[in-house]
Short mmCIF file of C-alpha atoms and ligand atoms in Angstrom, two decimals:
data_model
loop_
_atom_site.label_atom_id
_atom_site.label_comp_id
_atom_site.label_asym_id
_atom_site.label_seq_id
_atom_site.Cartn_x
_atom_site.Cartn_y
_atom_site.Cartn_z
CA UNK A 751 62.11 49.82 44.03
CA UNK A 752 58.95 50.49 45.54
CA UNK A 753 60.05 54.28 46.53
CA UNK A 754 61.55 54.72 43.43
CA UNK A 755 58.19 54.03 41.43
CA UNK A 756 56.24 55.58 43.70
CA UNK A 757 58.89 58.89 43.56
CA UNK A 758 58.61 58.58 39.29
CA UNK A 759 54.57 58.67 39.60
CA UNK A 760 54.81 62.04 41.96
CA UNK A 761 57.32 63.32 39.97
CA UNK A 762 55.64 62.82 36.34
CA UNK A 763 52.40 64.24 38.72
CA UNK A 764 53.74 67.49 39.50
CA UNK A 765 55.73 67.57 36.20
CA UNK A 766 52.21 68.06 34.19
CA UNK A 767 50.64 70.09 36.66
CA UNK A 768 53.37 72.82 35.74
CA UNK A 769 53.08 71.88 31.93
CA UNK A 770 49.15 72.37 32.47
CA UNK A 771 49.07 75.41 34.09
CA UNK A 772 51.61 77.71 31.78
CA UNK A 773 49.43 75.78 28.78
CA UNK A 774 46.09 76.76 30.29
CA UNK A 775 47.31 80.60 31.33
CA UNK A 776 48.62 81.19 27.71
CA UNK A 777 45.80 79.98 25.93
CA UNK A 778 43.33 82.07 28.45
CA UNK A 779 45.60 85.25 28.01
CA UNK A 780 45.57 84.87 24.55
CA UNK A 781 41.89 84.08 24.29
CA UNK A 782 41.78 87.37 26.67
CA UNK A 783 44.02 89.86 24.62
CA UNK A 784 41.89 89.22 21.68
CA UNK A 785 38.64 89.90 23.12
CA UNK A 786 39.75 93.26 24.60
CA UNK A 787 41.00 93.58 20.74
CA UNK A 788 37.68 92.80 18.94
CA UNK A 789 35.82 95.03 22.26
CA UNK A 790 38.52 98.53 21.17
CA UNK A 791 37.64 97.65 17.56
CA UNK A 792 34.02 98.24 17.83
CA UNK A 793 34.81 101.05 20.68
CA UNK A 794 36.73 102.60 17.64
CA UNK A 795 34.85 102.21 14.89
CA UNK A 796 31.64 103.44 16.67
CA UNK A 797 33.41 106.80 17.60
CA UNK A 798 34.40 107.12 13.91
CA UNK A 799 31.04 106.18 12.57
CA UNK A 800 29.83 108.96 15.03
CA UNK A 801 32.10 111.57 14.20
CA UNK A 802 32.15 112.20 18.29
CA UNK A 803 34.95 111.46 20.94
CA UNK A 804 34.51 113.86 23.21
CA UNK A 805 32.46 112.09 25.48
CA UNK A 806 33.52 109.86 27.94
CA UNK A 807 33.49 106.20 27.34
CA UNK A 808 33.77 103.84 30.27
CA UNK A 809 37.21 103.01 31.16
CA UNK A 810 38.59 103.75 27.56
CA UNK A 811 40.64 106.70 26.89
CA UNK A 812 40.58 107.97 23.72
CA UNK A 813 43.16 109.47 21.93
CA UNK A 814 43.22 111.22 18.25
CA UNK A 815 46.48 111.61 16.90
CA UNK A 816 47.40 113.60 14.00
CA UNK A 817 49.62 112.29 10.67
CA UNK A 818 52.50 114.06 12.05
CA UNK A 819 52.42 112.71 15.71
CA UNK A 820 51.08 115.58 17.67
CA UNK A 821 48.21 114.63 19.89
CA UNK A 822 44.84 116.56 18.81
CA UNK A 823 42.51 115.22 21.30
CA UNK A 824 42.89 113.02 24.56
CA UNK A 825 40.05 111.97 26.55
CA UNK A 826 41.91 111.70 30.34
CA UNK A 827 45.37 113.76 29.57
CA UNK A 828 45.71 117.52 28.57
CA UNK A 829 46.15 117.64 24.87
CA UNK A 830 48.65 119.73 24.95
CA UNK A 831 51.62 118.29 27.21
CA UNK A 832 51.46 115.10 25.77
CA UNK A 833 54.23 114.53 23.63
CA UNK A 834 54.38 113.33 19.55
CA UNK A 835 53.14 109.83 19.36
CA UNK A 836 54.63 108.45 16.10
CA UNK A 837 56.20 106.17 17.83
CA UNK A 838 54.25 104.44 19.25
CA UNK A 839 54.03 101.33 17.57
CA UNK A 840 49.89 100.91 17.28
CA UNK A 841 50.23 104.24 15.91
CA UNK A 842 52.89 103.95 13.50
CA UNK A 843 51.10 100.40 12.13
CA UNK A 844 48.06 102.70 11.69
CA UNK A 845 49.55 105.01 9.69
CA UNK A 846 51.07 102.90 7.79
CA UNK A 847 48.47 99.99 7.04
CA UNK A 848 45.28 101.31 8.45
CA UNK A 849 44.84 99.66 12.07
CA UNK A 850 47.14 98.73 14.80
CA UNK A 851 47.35 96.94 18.32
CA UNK A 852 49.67 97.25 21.15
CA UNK A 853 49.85 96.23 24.27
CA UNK A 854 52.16 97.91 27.48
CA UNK A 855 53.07 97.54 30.74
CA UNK A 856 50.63 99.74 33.00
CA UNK A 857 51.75 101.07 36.34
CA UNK A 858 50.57 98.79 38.02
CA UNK A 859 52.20 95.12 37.21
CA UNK A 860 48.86 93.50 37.64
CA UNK A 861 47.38 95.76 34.96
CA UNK A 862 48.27 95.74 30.91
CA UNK A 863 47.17 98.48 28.19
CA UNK A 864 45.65 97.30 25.36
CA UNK A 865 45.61 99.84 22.34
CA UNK A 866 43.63 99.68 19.48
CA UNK A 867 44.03 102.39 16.45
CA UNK A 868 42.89 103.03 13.63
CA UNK A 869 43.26 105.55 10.62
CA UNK A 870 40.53 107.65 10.09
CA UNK A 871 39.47 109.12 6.44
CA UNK A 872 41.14 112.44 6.95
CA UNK A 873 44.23 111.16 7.84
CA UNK A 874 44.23 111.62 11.93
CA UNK A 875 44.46 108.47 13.84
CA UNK A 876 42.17 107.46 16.29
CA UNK A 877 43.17 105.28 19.26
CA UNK A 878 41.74 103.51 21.53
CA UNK A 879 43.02 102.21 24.61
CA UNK A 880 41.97 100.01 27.38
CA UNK A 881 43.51 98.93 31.01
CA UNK A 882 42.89 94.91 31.53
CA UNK A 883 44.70 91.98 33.72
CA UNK A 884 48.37 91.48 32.64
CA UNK A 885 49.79 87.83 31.80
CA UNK A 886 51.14 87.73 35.59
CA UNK A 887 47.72 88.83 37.12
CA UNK A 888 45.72 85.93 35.38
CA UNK A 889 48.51 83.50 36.93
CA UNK A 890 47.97 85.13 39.90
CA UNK A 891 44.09 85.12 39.94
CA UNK A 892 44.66 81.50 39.10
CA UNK A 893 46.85 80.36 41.47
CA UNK A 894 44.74 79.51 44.49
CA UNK A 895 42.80 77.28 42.10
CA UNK A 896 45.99 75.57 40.39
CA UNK A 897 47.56 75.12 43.90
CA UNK A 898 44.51 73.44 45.54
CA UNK A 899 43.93 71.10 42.29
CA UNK A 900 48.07 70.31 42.77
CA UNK A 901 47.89 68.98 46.29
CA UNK A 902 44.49 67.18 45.28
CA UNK A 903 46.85 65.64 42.15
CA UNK A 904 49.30 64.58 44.17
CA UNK A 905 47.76 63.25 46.60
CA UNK A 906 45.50 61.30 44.17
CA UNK A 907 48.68 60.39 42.72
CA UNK A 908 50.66 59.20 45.89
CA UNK A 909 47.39 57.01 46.99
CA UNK A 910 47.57 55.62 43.18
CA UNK A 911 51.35 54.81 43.23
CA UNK A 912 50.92 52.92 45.90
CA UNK A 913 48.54 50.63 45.05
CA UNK A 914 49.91 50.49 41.08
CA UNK A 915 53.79 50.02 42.39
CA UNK A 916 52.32 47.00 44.98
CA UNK A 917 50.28 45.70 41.76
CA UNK A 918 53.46 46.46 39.62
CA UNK A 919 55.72 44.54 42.60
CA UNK A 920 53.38 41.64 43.03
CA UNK A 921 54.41 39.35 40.59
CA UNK A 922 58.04 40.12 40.97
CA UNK A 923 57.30 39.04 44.65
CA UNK A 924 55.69 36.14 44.02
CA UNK A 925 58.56 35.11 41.41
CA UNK A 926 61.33 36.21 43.72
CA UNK A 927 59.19 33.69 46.52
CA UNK A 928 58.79 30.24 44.47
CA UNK A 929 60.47 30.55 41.28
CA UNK A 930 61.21 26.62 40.95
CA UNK A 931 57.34 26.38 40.97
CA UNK A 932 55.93 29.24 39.61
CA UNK A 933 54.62 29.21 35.44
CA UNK A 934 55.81 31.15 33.14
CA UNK A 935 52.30 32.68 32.31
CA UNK A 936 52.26 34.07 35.95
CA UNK A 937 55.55 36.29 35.40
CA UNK A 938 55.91 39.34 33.31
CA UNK A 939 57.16 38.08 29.94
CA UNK A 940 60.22 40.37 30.34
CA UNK A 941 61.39 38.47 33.41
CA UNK A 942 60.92 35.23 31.75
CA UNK A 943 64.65 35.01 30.46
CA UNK A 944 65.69 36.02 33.82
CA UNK A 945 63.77 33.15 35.48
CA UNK A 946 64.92 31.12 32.97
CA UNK A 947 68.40 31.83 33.84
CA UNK A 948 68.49 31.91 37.93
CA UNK A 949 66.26 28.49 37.40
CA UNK A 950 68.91 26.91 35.22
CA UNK A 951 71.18 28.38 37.82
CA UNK A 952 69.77 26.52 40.77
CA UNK A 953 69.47 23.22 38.79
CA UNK A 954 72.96 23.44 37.87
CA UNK A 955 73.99 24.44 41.65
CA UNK A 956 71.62 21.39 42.66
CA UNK A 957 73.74 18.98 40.37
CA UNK A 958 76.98 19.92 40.77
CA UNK A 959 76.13 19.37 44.48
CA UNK A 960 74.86 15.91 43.29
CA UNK A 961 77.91 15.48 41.74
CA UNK A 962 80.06 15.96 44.54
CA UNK A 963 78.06 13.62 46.95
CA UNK A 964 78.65 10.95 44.21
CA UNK A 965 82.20 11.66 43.77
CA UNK A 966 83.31 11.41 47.17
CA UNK A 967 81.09 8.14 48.28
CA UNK A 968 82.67 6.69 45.01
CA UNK A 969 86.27 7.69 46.59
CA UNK A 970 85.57 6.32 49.76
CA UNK A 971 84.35 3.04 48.17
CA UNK A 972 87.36 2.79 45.57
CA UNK A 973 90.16 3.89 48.51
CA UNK A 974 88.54 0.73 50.49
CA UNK A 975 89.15 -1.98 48.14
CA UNK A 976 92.93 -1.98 47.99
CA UNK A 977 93.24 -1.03 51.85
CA UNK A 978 91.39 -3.20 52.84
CA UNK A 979 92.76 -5.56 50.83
CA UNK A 980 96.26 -4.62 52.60
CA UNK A 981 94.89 -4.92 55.98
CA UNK A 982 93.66 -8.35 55.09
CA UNK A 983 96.90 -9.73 53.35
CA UNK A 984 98.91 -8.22 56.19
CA UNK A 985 96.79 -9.67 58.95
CA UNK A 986 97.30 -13.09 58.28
CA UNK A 987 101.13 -13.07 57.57
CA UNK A 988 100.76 -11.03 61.05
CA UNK A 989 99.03 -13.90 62.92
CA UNK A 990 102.08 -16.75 61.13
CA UNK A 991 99.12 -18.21 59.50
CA UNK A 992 101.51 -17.60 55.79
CA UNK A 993 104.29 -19.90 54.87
CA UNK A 994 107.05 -18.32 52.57
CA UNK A 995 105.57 -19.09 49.37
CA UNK A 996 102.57 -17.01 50.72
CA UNK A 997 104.39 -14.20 51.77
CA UNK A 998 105.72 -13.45 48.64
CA UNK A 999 102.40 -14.06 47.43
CA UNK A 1000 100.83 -11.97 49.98
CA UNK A 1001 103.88 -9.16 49.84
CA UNK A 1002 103.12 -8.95 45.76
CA UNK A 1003 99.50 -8.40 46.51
CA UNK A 1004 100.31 -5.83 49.19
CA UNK A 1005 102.43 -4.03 46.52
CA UNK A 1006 99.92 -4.01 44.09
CA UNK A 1007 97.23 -2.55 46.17
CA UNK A 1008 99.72 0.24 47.39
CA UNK A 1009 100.40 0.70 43.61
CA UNK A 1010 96.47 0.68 42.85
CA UNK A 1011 95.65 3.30 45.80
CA UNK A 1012 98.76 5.91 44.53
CA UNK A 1013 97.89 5.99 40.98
CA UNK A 1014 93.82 6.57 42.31
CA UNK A 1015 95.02 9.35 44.60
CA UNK A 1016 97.43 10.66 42.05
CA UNK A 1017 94.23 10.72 39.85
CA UNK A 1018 91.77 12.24 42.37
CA UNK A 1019 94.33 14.97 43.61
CA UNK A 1020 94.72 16.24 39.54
CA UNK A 1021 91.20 15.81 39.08
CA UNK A 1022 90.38 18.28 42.19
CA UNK A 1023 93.44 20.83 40.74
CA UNK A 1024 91.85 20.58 37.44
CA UNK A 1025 88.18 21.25 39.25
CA UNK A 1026 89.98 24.23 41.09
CA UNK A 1027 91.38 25.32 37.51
CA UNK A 1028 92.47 28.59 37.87
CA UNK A 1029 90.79 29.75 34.42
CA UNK A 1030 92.72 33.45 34.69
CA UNK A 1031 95.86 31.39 34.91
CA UNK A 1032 97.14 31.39 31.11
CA UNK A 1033 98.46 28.57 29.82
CA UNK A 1034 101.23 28.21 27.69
CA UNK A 1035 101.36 27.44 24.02
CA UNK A 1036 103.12 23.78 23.13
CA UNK A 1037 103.58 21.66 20.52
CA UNK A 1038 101.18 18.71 20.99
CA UNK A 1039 103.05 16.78 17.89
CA UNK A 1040 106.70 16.29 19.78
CA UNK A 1041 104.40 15.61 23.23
CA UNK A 1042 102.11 13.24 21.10
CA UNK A 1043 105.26 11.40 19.84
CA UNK A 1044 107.41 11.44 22.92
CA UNK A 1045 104.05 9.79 24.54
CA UNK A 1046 103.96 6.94 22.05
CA UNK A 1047 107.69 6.56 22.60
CA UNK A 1048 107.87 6.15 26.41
CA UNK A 1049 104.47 3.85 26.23
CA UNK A 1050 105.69 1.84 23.15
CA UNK A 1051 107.11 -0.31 25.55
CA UNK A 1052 104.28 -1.96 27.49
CA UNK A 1053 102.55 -2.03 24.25
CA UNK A 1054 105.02 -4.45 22.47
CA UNK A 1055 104.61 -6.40 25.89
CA UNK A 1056 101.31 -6.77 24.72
CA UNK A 1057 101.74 -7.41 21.59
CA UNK A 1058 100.20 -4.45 20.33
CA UNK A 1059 101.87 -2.12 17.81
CA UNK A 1060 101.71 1.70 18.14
CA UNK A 1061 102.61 4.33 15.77
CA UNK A 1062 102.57 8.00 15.53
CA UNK A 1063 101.41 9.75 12.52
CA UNK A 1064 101.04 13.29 11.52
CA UNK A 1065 102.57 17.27 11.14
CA UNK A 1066 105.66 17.84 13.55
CA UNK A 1067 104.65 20.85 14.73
CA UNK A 1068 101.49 21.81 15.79
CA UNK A 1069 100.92 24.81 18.97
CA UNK A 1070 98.31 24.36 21.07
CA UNK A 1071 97.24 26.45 24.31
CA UNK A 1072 97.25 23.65 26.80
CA UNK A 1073 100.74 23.74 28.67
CA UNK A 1074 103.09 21.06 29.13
CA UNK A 1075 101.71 19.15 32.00
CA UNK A 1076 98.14 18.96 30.62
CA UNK A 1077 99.15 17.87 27.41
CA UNK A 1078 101.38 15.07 28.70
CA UNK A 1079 98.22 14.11 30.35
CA UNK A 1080 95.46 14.33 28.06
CA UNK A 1081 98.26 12.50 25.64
CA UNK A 1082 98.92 9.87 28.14
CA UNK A 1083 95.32 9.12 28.86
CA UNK A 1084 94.36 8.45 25.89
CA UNK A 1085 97.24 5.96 24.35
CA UNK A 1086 96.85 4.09 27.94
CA UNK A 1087 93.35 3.52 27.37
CA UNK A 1088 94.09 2.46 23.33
CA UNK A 1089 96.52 -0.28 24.76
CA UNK A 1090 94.50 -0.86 27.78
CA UNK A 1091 91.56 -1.95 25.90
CA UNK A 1092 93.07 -3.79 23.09
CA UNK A 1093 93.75 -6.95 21.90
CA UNK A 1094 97.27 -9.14 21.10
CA UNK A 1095 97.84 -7.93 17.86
CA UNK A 1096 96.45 -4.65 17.47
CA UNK A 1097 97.55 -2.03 16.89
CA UNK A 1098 97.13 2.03 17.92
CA UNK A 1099 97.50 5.11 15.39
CA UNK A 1100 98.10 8.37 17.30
CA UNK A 1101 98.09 11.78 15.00
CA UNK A 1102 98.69 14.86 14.92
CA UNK A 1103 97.47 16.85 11.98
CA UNK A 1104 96.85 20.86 11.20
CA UNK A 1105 93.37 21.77 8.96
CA UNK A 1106 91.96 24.93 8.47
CA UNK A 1107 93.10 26.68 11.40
CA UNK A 1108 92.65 23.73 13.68
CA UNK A 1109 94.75 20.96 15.05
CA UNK A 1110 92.98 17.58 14.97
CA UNK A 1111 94.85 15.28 17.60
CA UNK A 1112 93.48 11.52 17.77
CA UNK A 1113 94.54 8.46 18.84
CA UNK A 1114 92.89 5.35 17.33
CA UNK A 1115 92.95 1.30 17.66
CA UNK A 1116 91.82 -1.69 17.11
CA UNK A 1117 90.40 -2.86 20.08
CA UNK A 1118 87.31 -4.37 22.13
CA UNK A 1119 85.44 -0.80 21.18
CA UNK A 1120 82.59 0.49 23.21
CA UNK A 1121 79.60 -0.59 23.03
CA UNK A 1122 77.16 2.12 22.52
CA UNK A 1123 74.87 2.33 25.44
CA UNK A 1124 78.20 3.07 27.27
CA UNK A 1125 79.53 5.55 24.95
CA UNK A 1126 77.62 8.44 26.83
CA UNK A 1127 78.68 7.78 29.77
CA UNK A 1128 82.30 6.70 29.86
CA UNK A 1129 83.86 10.67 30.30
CA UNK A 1130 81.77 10.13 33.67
CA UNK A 1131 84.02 9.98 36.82
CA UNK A 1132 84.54 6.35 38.44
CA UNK A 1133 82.29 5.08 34.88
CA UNK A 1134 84.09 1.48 33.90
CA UNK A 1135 82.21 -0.24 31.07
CA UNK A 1136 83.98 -3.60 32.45
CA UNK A 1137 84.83 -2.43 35.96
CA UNK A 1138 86.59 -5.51 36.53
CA UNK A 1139 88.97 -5.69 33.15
CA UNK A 1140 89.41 -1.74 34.11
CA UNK A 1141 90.96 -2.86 37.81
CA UNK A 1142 92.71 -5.69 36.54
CA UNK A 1143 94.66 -3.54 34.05
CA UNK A 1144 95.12 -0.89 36.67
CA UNK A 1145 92.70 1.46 35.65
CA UNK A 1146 91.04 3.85 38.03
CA UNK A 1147 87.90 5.15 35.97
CA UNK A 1148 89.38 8.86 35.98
CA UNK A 1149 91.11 9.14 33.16
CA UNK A 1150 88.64 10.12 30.50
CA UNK A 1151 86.88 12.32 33.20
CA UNK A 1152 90.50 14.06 33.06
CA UNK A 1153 90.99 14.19 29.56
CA UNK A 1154 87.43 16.11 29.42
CA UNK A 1155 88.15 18.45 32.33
CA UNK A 1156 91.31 19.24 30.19
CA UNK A 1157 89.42 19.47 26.82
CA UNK A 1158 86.89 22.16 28.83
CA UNK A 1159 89.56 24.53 30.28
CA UNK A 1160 91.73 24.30 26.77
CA UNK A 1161 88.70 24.82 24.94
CA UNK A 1162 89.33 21.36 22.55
CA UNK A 1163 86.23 19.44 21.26
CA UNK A 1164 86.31 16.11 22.21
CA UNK A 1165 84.54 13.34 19.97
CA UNK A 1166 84.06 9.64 20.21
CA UNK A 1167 83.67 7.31 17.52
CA UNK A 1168 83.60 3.38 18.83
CA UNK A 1169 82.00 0.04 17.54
CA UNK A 1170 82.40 -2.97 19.98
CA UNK A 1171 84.98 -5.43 19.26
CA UNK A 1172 86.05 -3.16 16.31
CA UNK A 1173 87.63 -0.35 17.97
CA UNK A 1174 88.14 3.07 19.05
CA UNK A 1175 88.96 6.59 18.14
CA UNK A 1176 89.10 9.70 20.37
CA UNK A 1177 89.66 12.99 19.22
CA UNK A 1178 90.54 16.22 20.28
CA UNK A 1179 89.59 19.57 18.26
CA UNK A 1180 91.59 22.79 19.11
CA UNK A 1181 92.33 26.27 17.67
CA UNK A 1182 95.85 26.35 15.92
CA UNK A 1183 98.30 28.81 18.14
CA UNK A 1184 101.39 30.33 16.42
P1 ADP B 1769 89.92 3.52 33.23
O1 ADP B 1769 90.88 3.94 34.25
O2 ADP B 1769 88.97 2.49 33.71
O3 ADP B 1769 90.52 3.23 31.91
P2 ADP B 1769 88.81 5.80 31.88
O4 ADP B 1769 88.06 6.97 32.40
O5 ADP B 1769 90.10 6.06 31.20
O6 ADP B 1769 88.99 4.80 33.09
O7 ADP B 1769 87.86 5.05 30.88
C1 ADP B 1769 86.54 4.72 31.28
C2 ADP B 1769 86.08 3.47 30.61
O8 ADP B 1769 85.90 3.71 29.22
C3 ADP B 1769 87.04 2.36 30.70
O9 ADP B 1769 86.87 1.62 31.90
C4 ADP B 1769 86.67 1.53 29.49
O10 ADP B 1769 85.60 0.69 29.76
C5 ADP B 1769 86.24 2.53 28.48
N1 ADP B 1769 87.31 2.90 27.52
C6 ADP B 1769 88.13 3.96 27.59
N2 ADP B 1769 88.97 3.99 26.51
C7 ADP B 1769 88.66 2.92 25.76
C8 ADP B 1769 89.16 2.39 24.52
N3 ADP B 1769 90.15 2.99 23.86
N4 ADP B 1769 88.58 1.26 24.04
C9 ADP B 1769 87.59 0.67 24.70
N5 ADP B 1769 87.09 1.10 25.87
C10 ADP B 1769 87.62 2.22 26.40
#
């Protein structure tokens, strides 16, 4: 970056040095051509005035021409070999308006003519003419001088480019060294929104990392529990210190625990494929109704167990992006939790319904609700708001950190409405798909 600045300054340097220069020379040779004018002009008119050419005046030749082109006089050539000069164009502007100028290329290329003439009362034409620097010998004359001032320019420009692009470079620097710390007022306000953004970055890496950490020691802790719970059961029927009512006893609470760590693996290990979500992988379109329905059916069971009643309600078809496998466990999830959490007699409404585009799926009861300092925080992973009802009722504290992982890569809006010991409704926002 720092070459490339200081490149641009050298560049722009030398670019209006050139610029300059051709400026300069054609306002000089301008400034020139029309002082040799106004000098033949008086030349002229004196020799008119005077009624007398014949004498030589310094460096001018004088020329009288008559109407018809023929050369009368001529101050340097013989009269008489020069040929007509009616075309000439100072002449012919003479004749024609009363004065004329032209200037031509001398023999030499450093050398111009300048011609001056002017009609005289009895109709000849008197001309002037002068030898002065051309256009190319001024540029010439001034080269030397525009050289020299170039290579003082640029090197007035290199010495300033360096010190501008390290001024220029200084605060980028400085960001680039502490930009957790840095203020705002000390960056260039162009960058801000960049700072903003690698900041946000970093605090995002920093808790995801957090995240992780928290994850996995809350693993370790819940994988414990039930093994060692296992290890303990099985130790004592191993030392003969159970009779046989206590090894059924002890066998059912081996099961169990098996049962407890299979469903928290099976948890963790879709959890981790949802985290490694291939987002480029397209999902298919299905209809959440019949999955929503066939979800009720299979856990109607367990719910009349619990004396809960459970209903779907709703559209039969409804497409939604999600794919089969998601939507079987977002569905699941959520109608677990509605049973999970409820009371004899309740019930649970799960529907399905299409509005404006969108499909609104929600499943709603009548249970033990949430109370609301817990409501933020229950999509958290391993977050129980009774951890010990949750483990009871074989819960792992994963599921609603599923159903939002599964919400985020289908693009669904979750919401949460809850009052404690009133109930519950969760639902689930998503584009319509034909
Ligand atoms: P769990 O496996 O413990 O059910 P979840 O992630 O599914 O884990 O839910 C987290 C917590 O949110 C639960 O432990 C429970 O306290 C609360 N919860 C979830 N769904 C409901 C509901 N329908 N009614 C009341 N509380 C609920």
């Amino acid at each position: 970056m720092k070459k490339k600045i200081n490149f641009r300054f050298i560049e722009i340097a030398v670019f209006s040095i050139i610029i300059t220069t051709l400026v300069m020379t054609a306002v000089f040779y301008t400034q020139l051509k029309k002082q040799v004018f106004s000098d033949l002009q008086i030349v002229a008119e004196i020799l008119i005035e005077e009624d007398s050419w014949d004498k030589k005046v310094d460096n001018i030749r004088v020329t009288v021409i008559n109407s018809d082109g023929s050369v009368s006089f001529d101050s340097d050539v013989d009269a008489d070999i020069l040929p007509s000069h009616l075309n000439r164009p100072e002449v012919q502007s003479a004749i024609e308006t009363g004065t004329g100028e032209g200037v031509r290329r001398s023999d030499t290329l450093a050398e111009s003519v300048f011609y001056y003439a002017e009609r005289m009362e009895n109709g000849q034409v008197l001309r002037v003419g002068k030898e002065a620097h051309s256009v190319v010998s001024v540029l010439l004359a001034a080269l030397p001088i525009i050289i020299g001032t170039a290579l003082l320019l640029a090197l007035i420009c290199m010495i300033l480019s360096h010190y501008l692009t390290k001024a220029i470079i200084r605060p980028i620097d400085r960001m680039a060294g502490d930009l957790d710390h840095i203020k705002e007022s000390e960056i260039y306000p162009e960058m801000v929104p960049f700072a903003r953004k690698i900041r946000a970055q970093h605090e995002e890496i920093l808790s995801a990392a957090n995240t992780r950490q928290e994850f996995t020691a809350n693993v370790t802790h819940e994988l414990k529990t039930p093994l060692a719970a296992i290890s303990g059961y099985a130790e004592l029927m191993e030392a003969g210190m159970a009779n046989d009512s206590d090894i059924k006893r002890f066998s059912g609470e081996i099961r169990k625990s098996a049962a407890r760590l299979l469903t928290l693996i099976n948890d963790i290990i879709k959890l981790s494929q949802l985290d490694a979500g291939n987002a480029s992988e397209v999902l298919e379109v299905v209809n959440i109704a019949e999955i929503a329905s066939d979800s009720v059916e299979m856990l109607s069971l367990g719910a009349s167990k619990n004396q809960i009643s459970i209903k779907y309600e709703g559209v039969q078809d409804a497409g939604v992006r999600i794919g089969k496998e998601l939507a079987q466990e977002l569905t699941f999830n959520l109608i677990e939790n509605a049973i999970r959490y409820n009371r004899a007699g309740g019930s649970v409404t799960v529907r399905v319904l299409r509005e404006d585009g969108k499909i609104l799926f929600s499943v709603e009861d009548t249970g033990i609700g949430i109370p609301e300092e817990h409501q933020k925080r229950i999509f958290e992973r391993f977050y129980r708001v009774d951890k010990s009802r949750s483990k009871e009722l074989g819960g792992t504290g994963l599921g609603l950190a599923i159903v939002k992982h599964i919400c985020s890569l289908t693009d669904g809006e979750l919401a949460l409405e809850s009052e404690a010991g009133k109930g519950t409704k969760i639902s689930v926002i998503w584009d319509v798909e034909e």
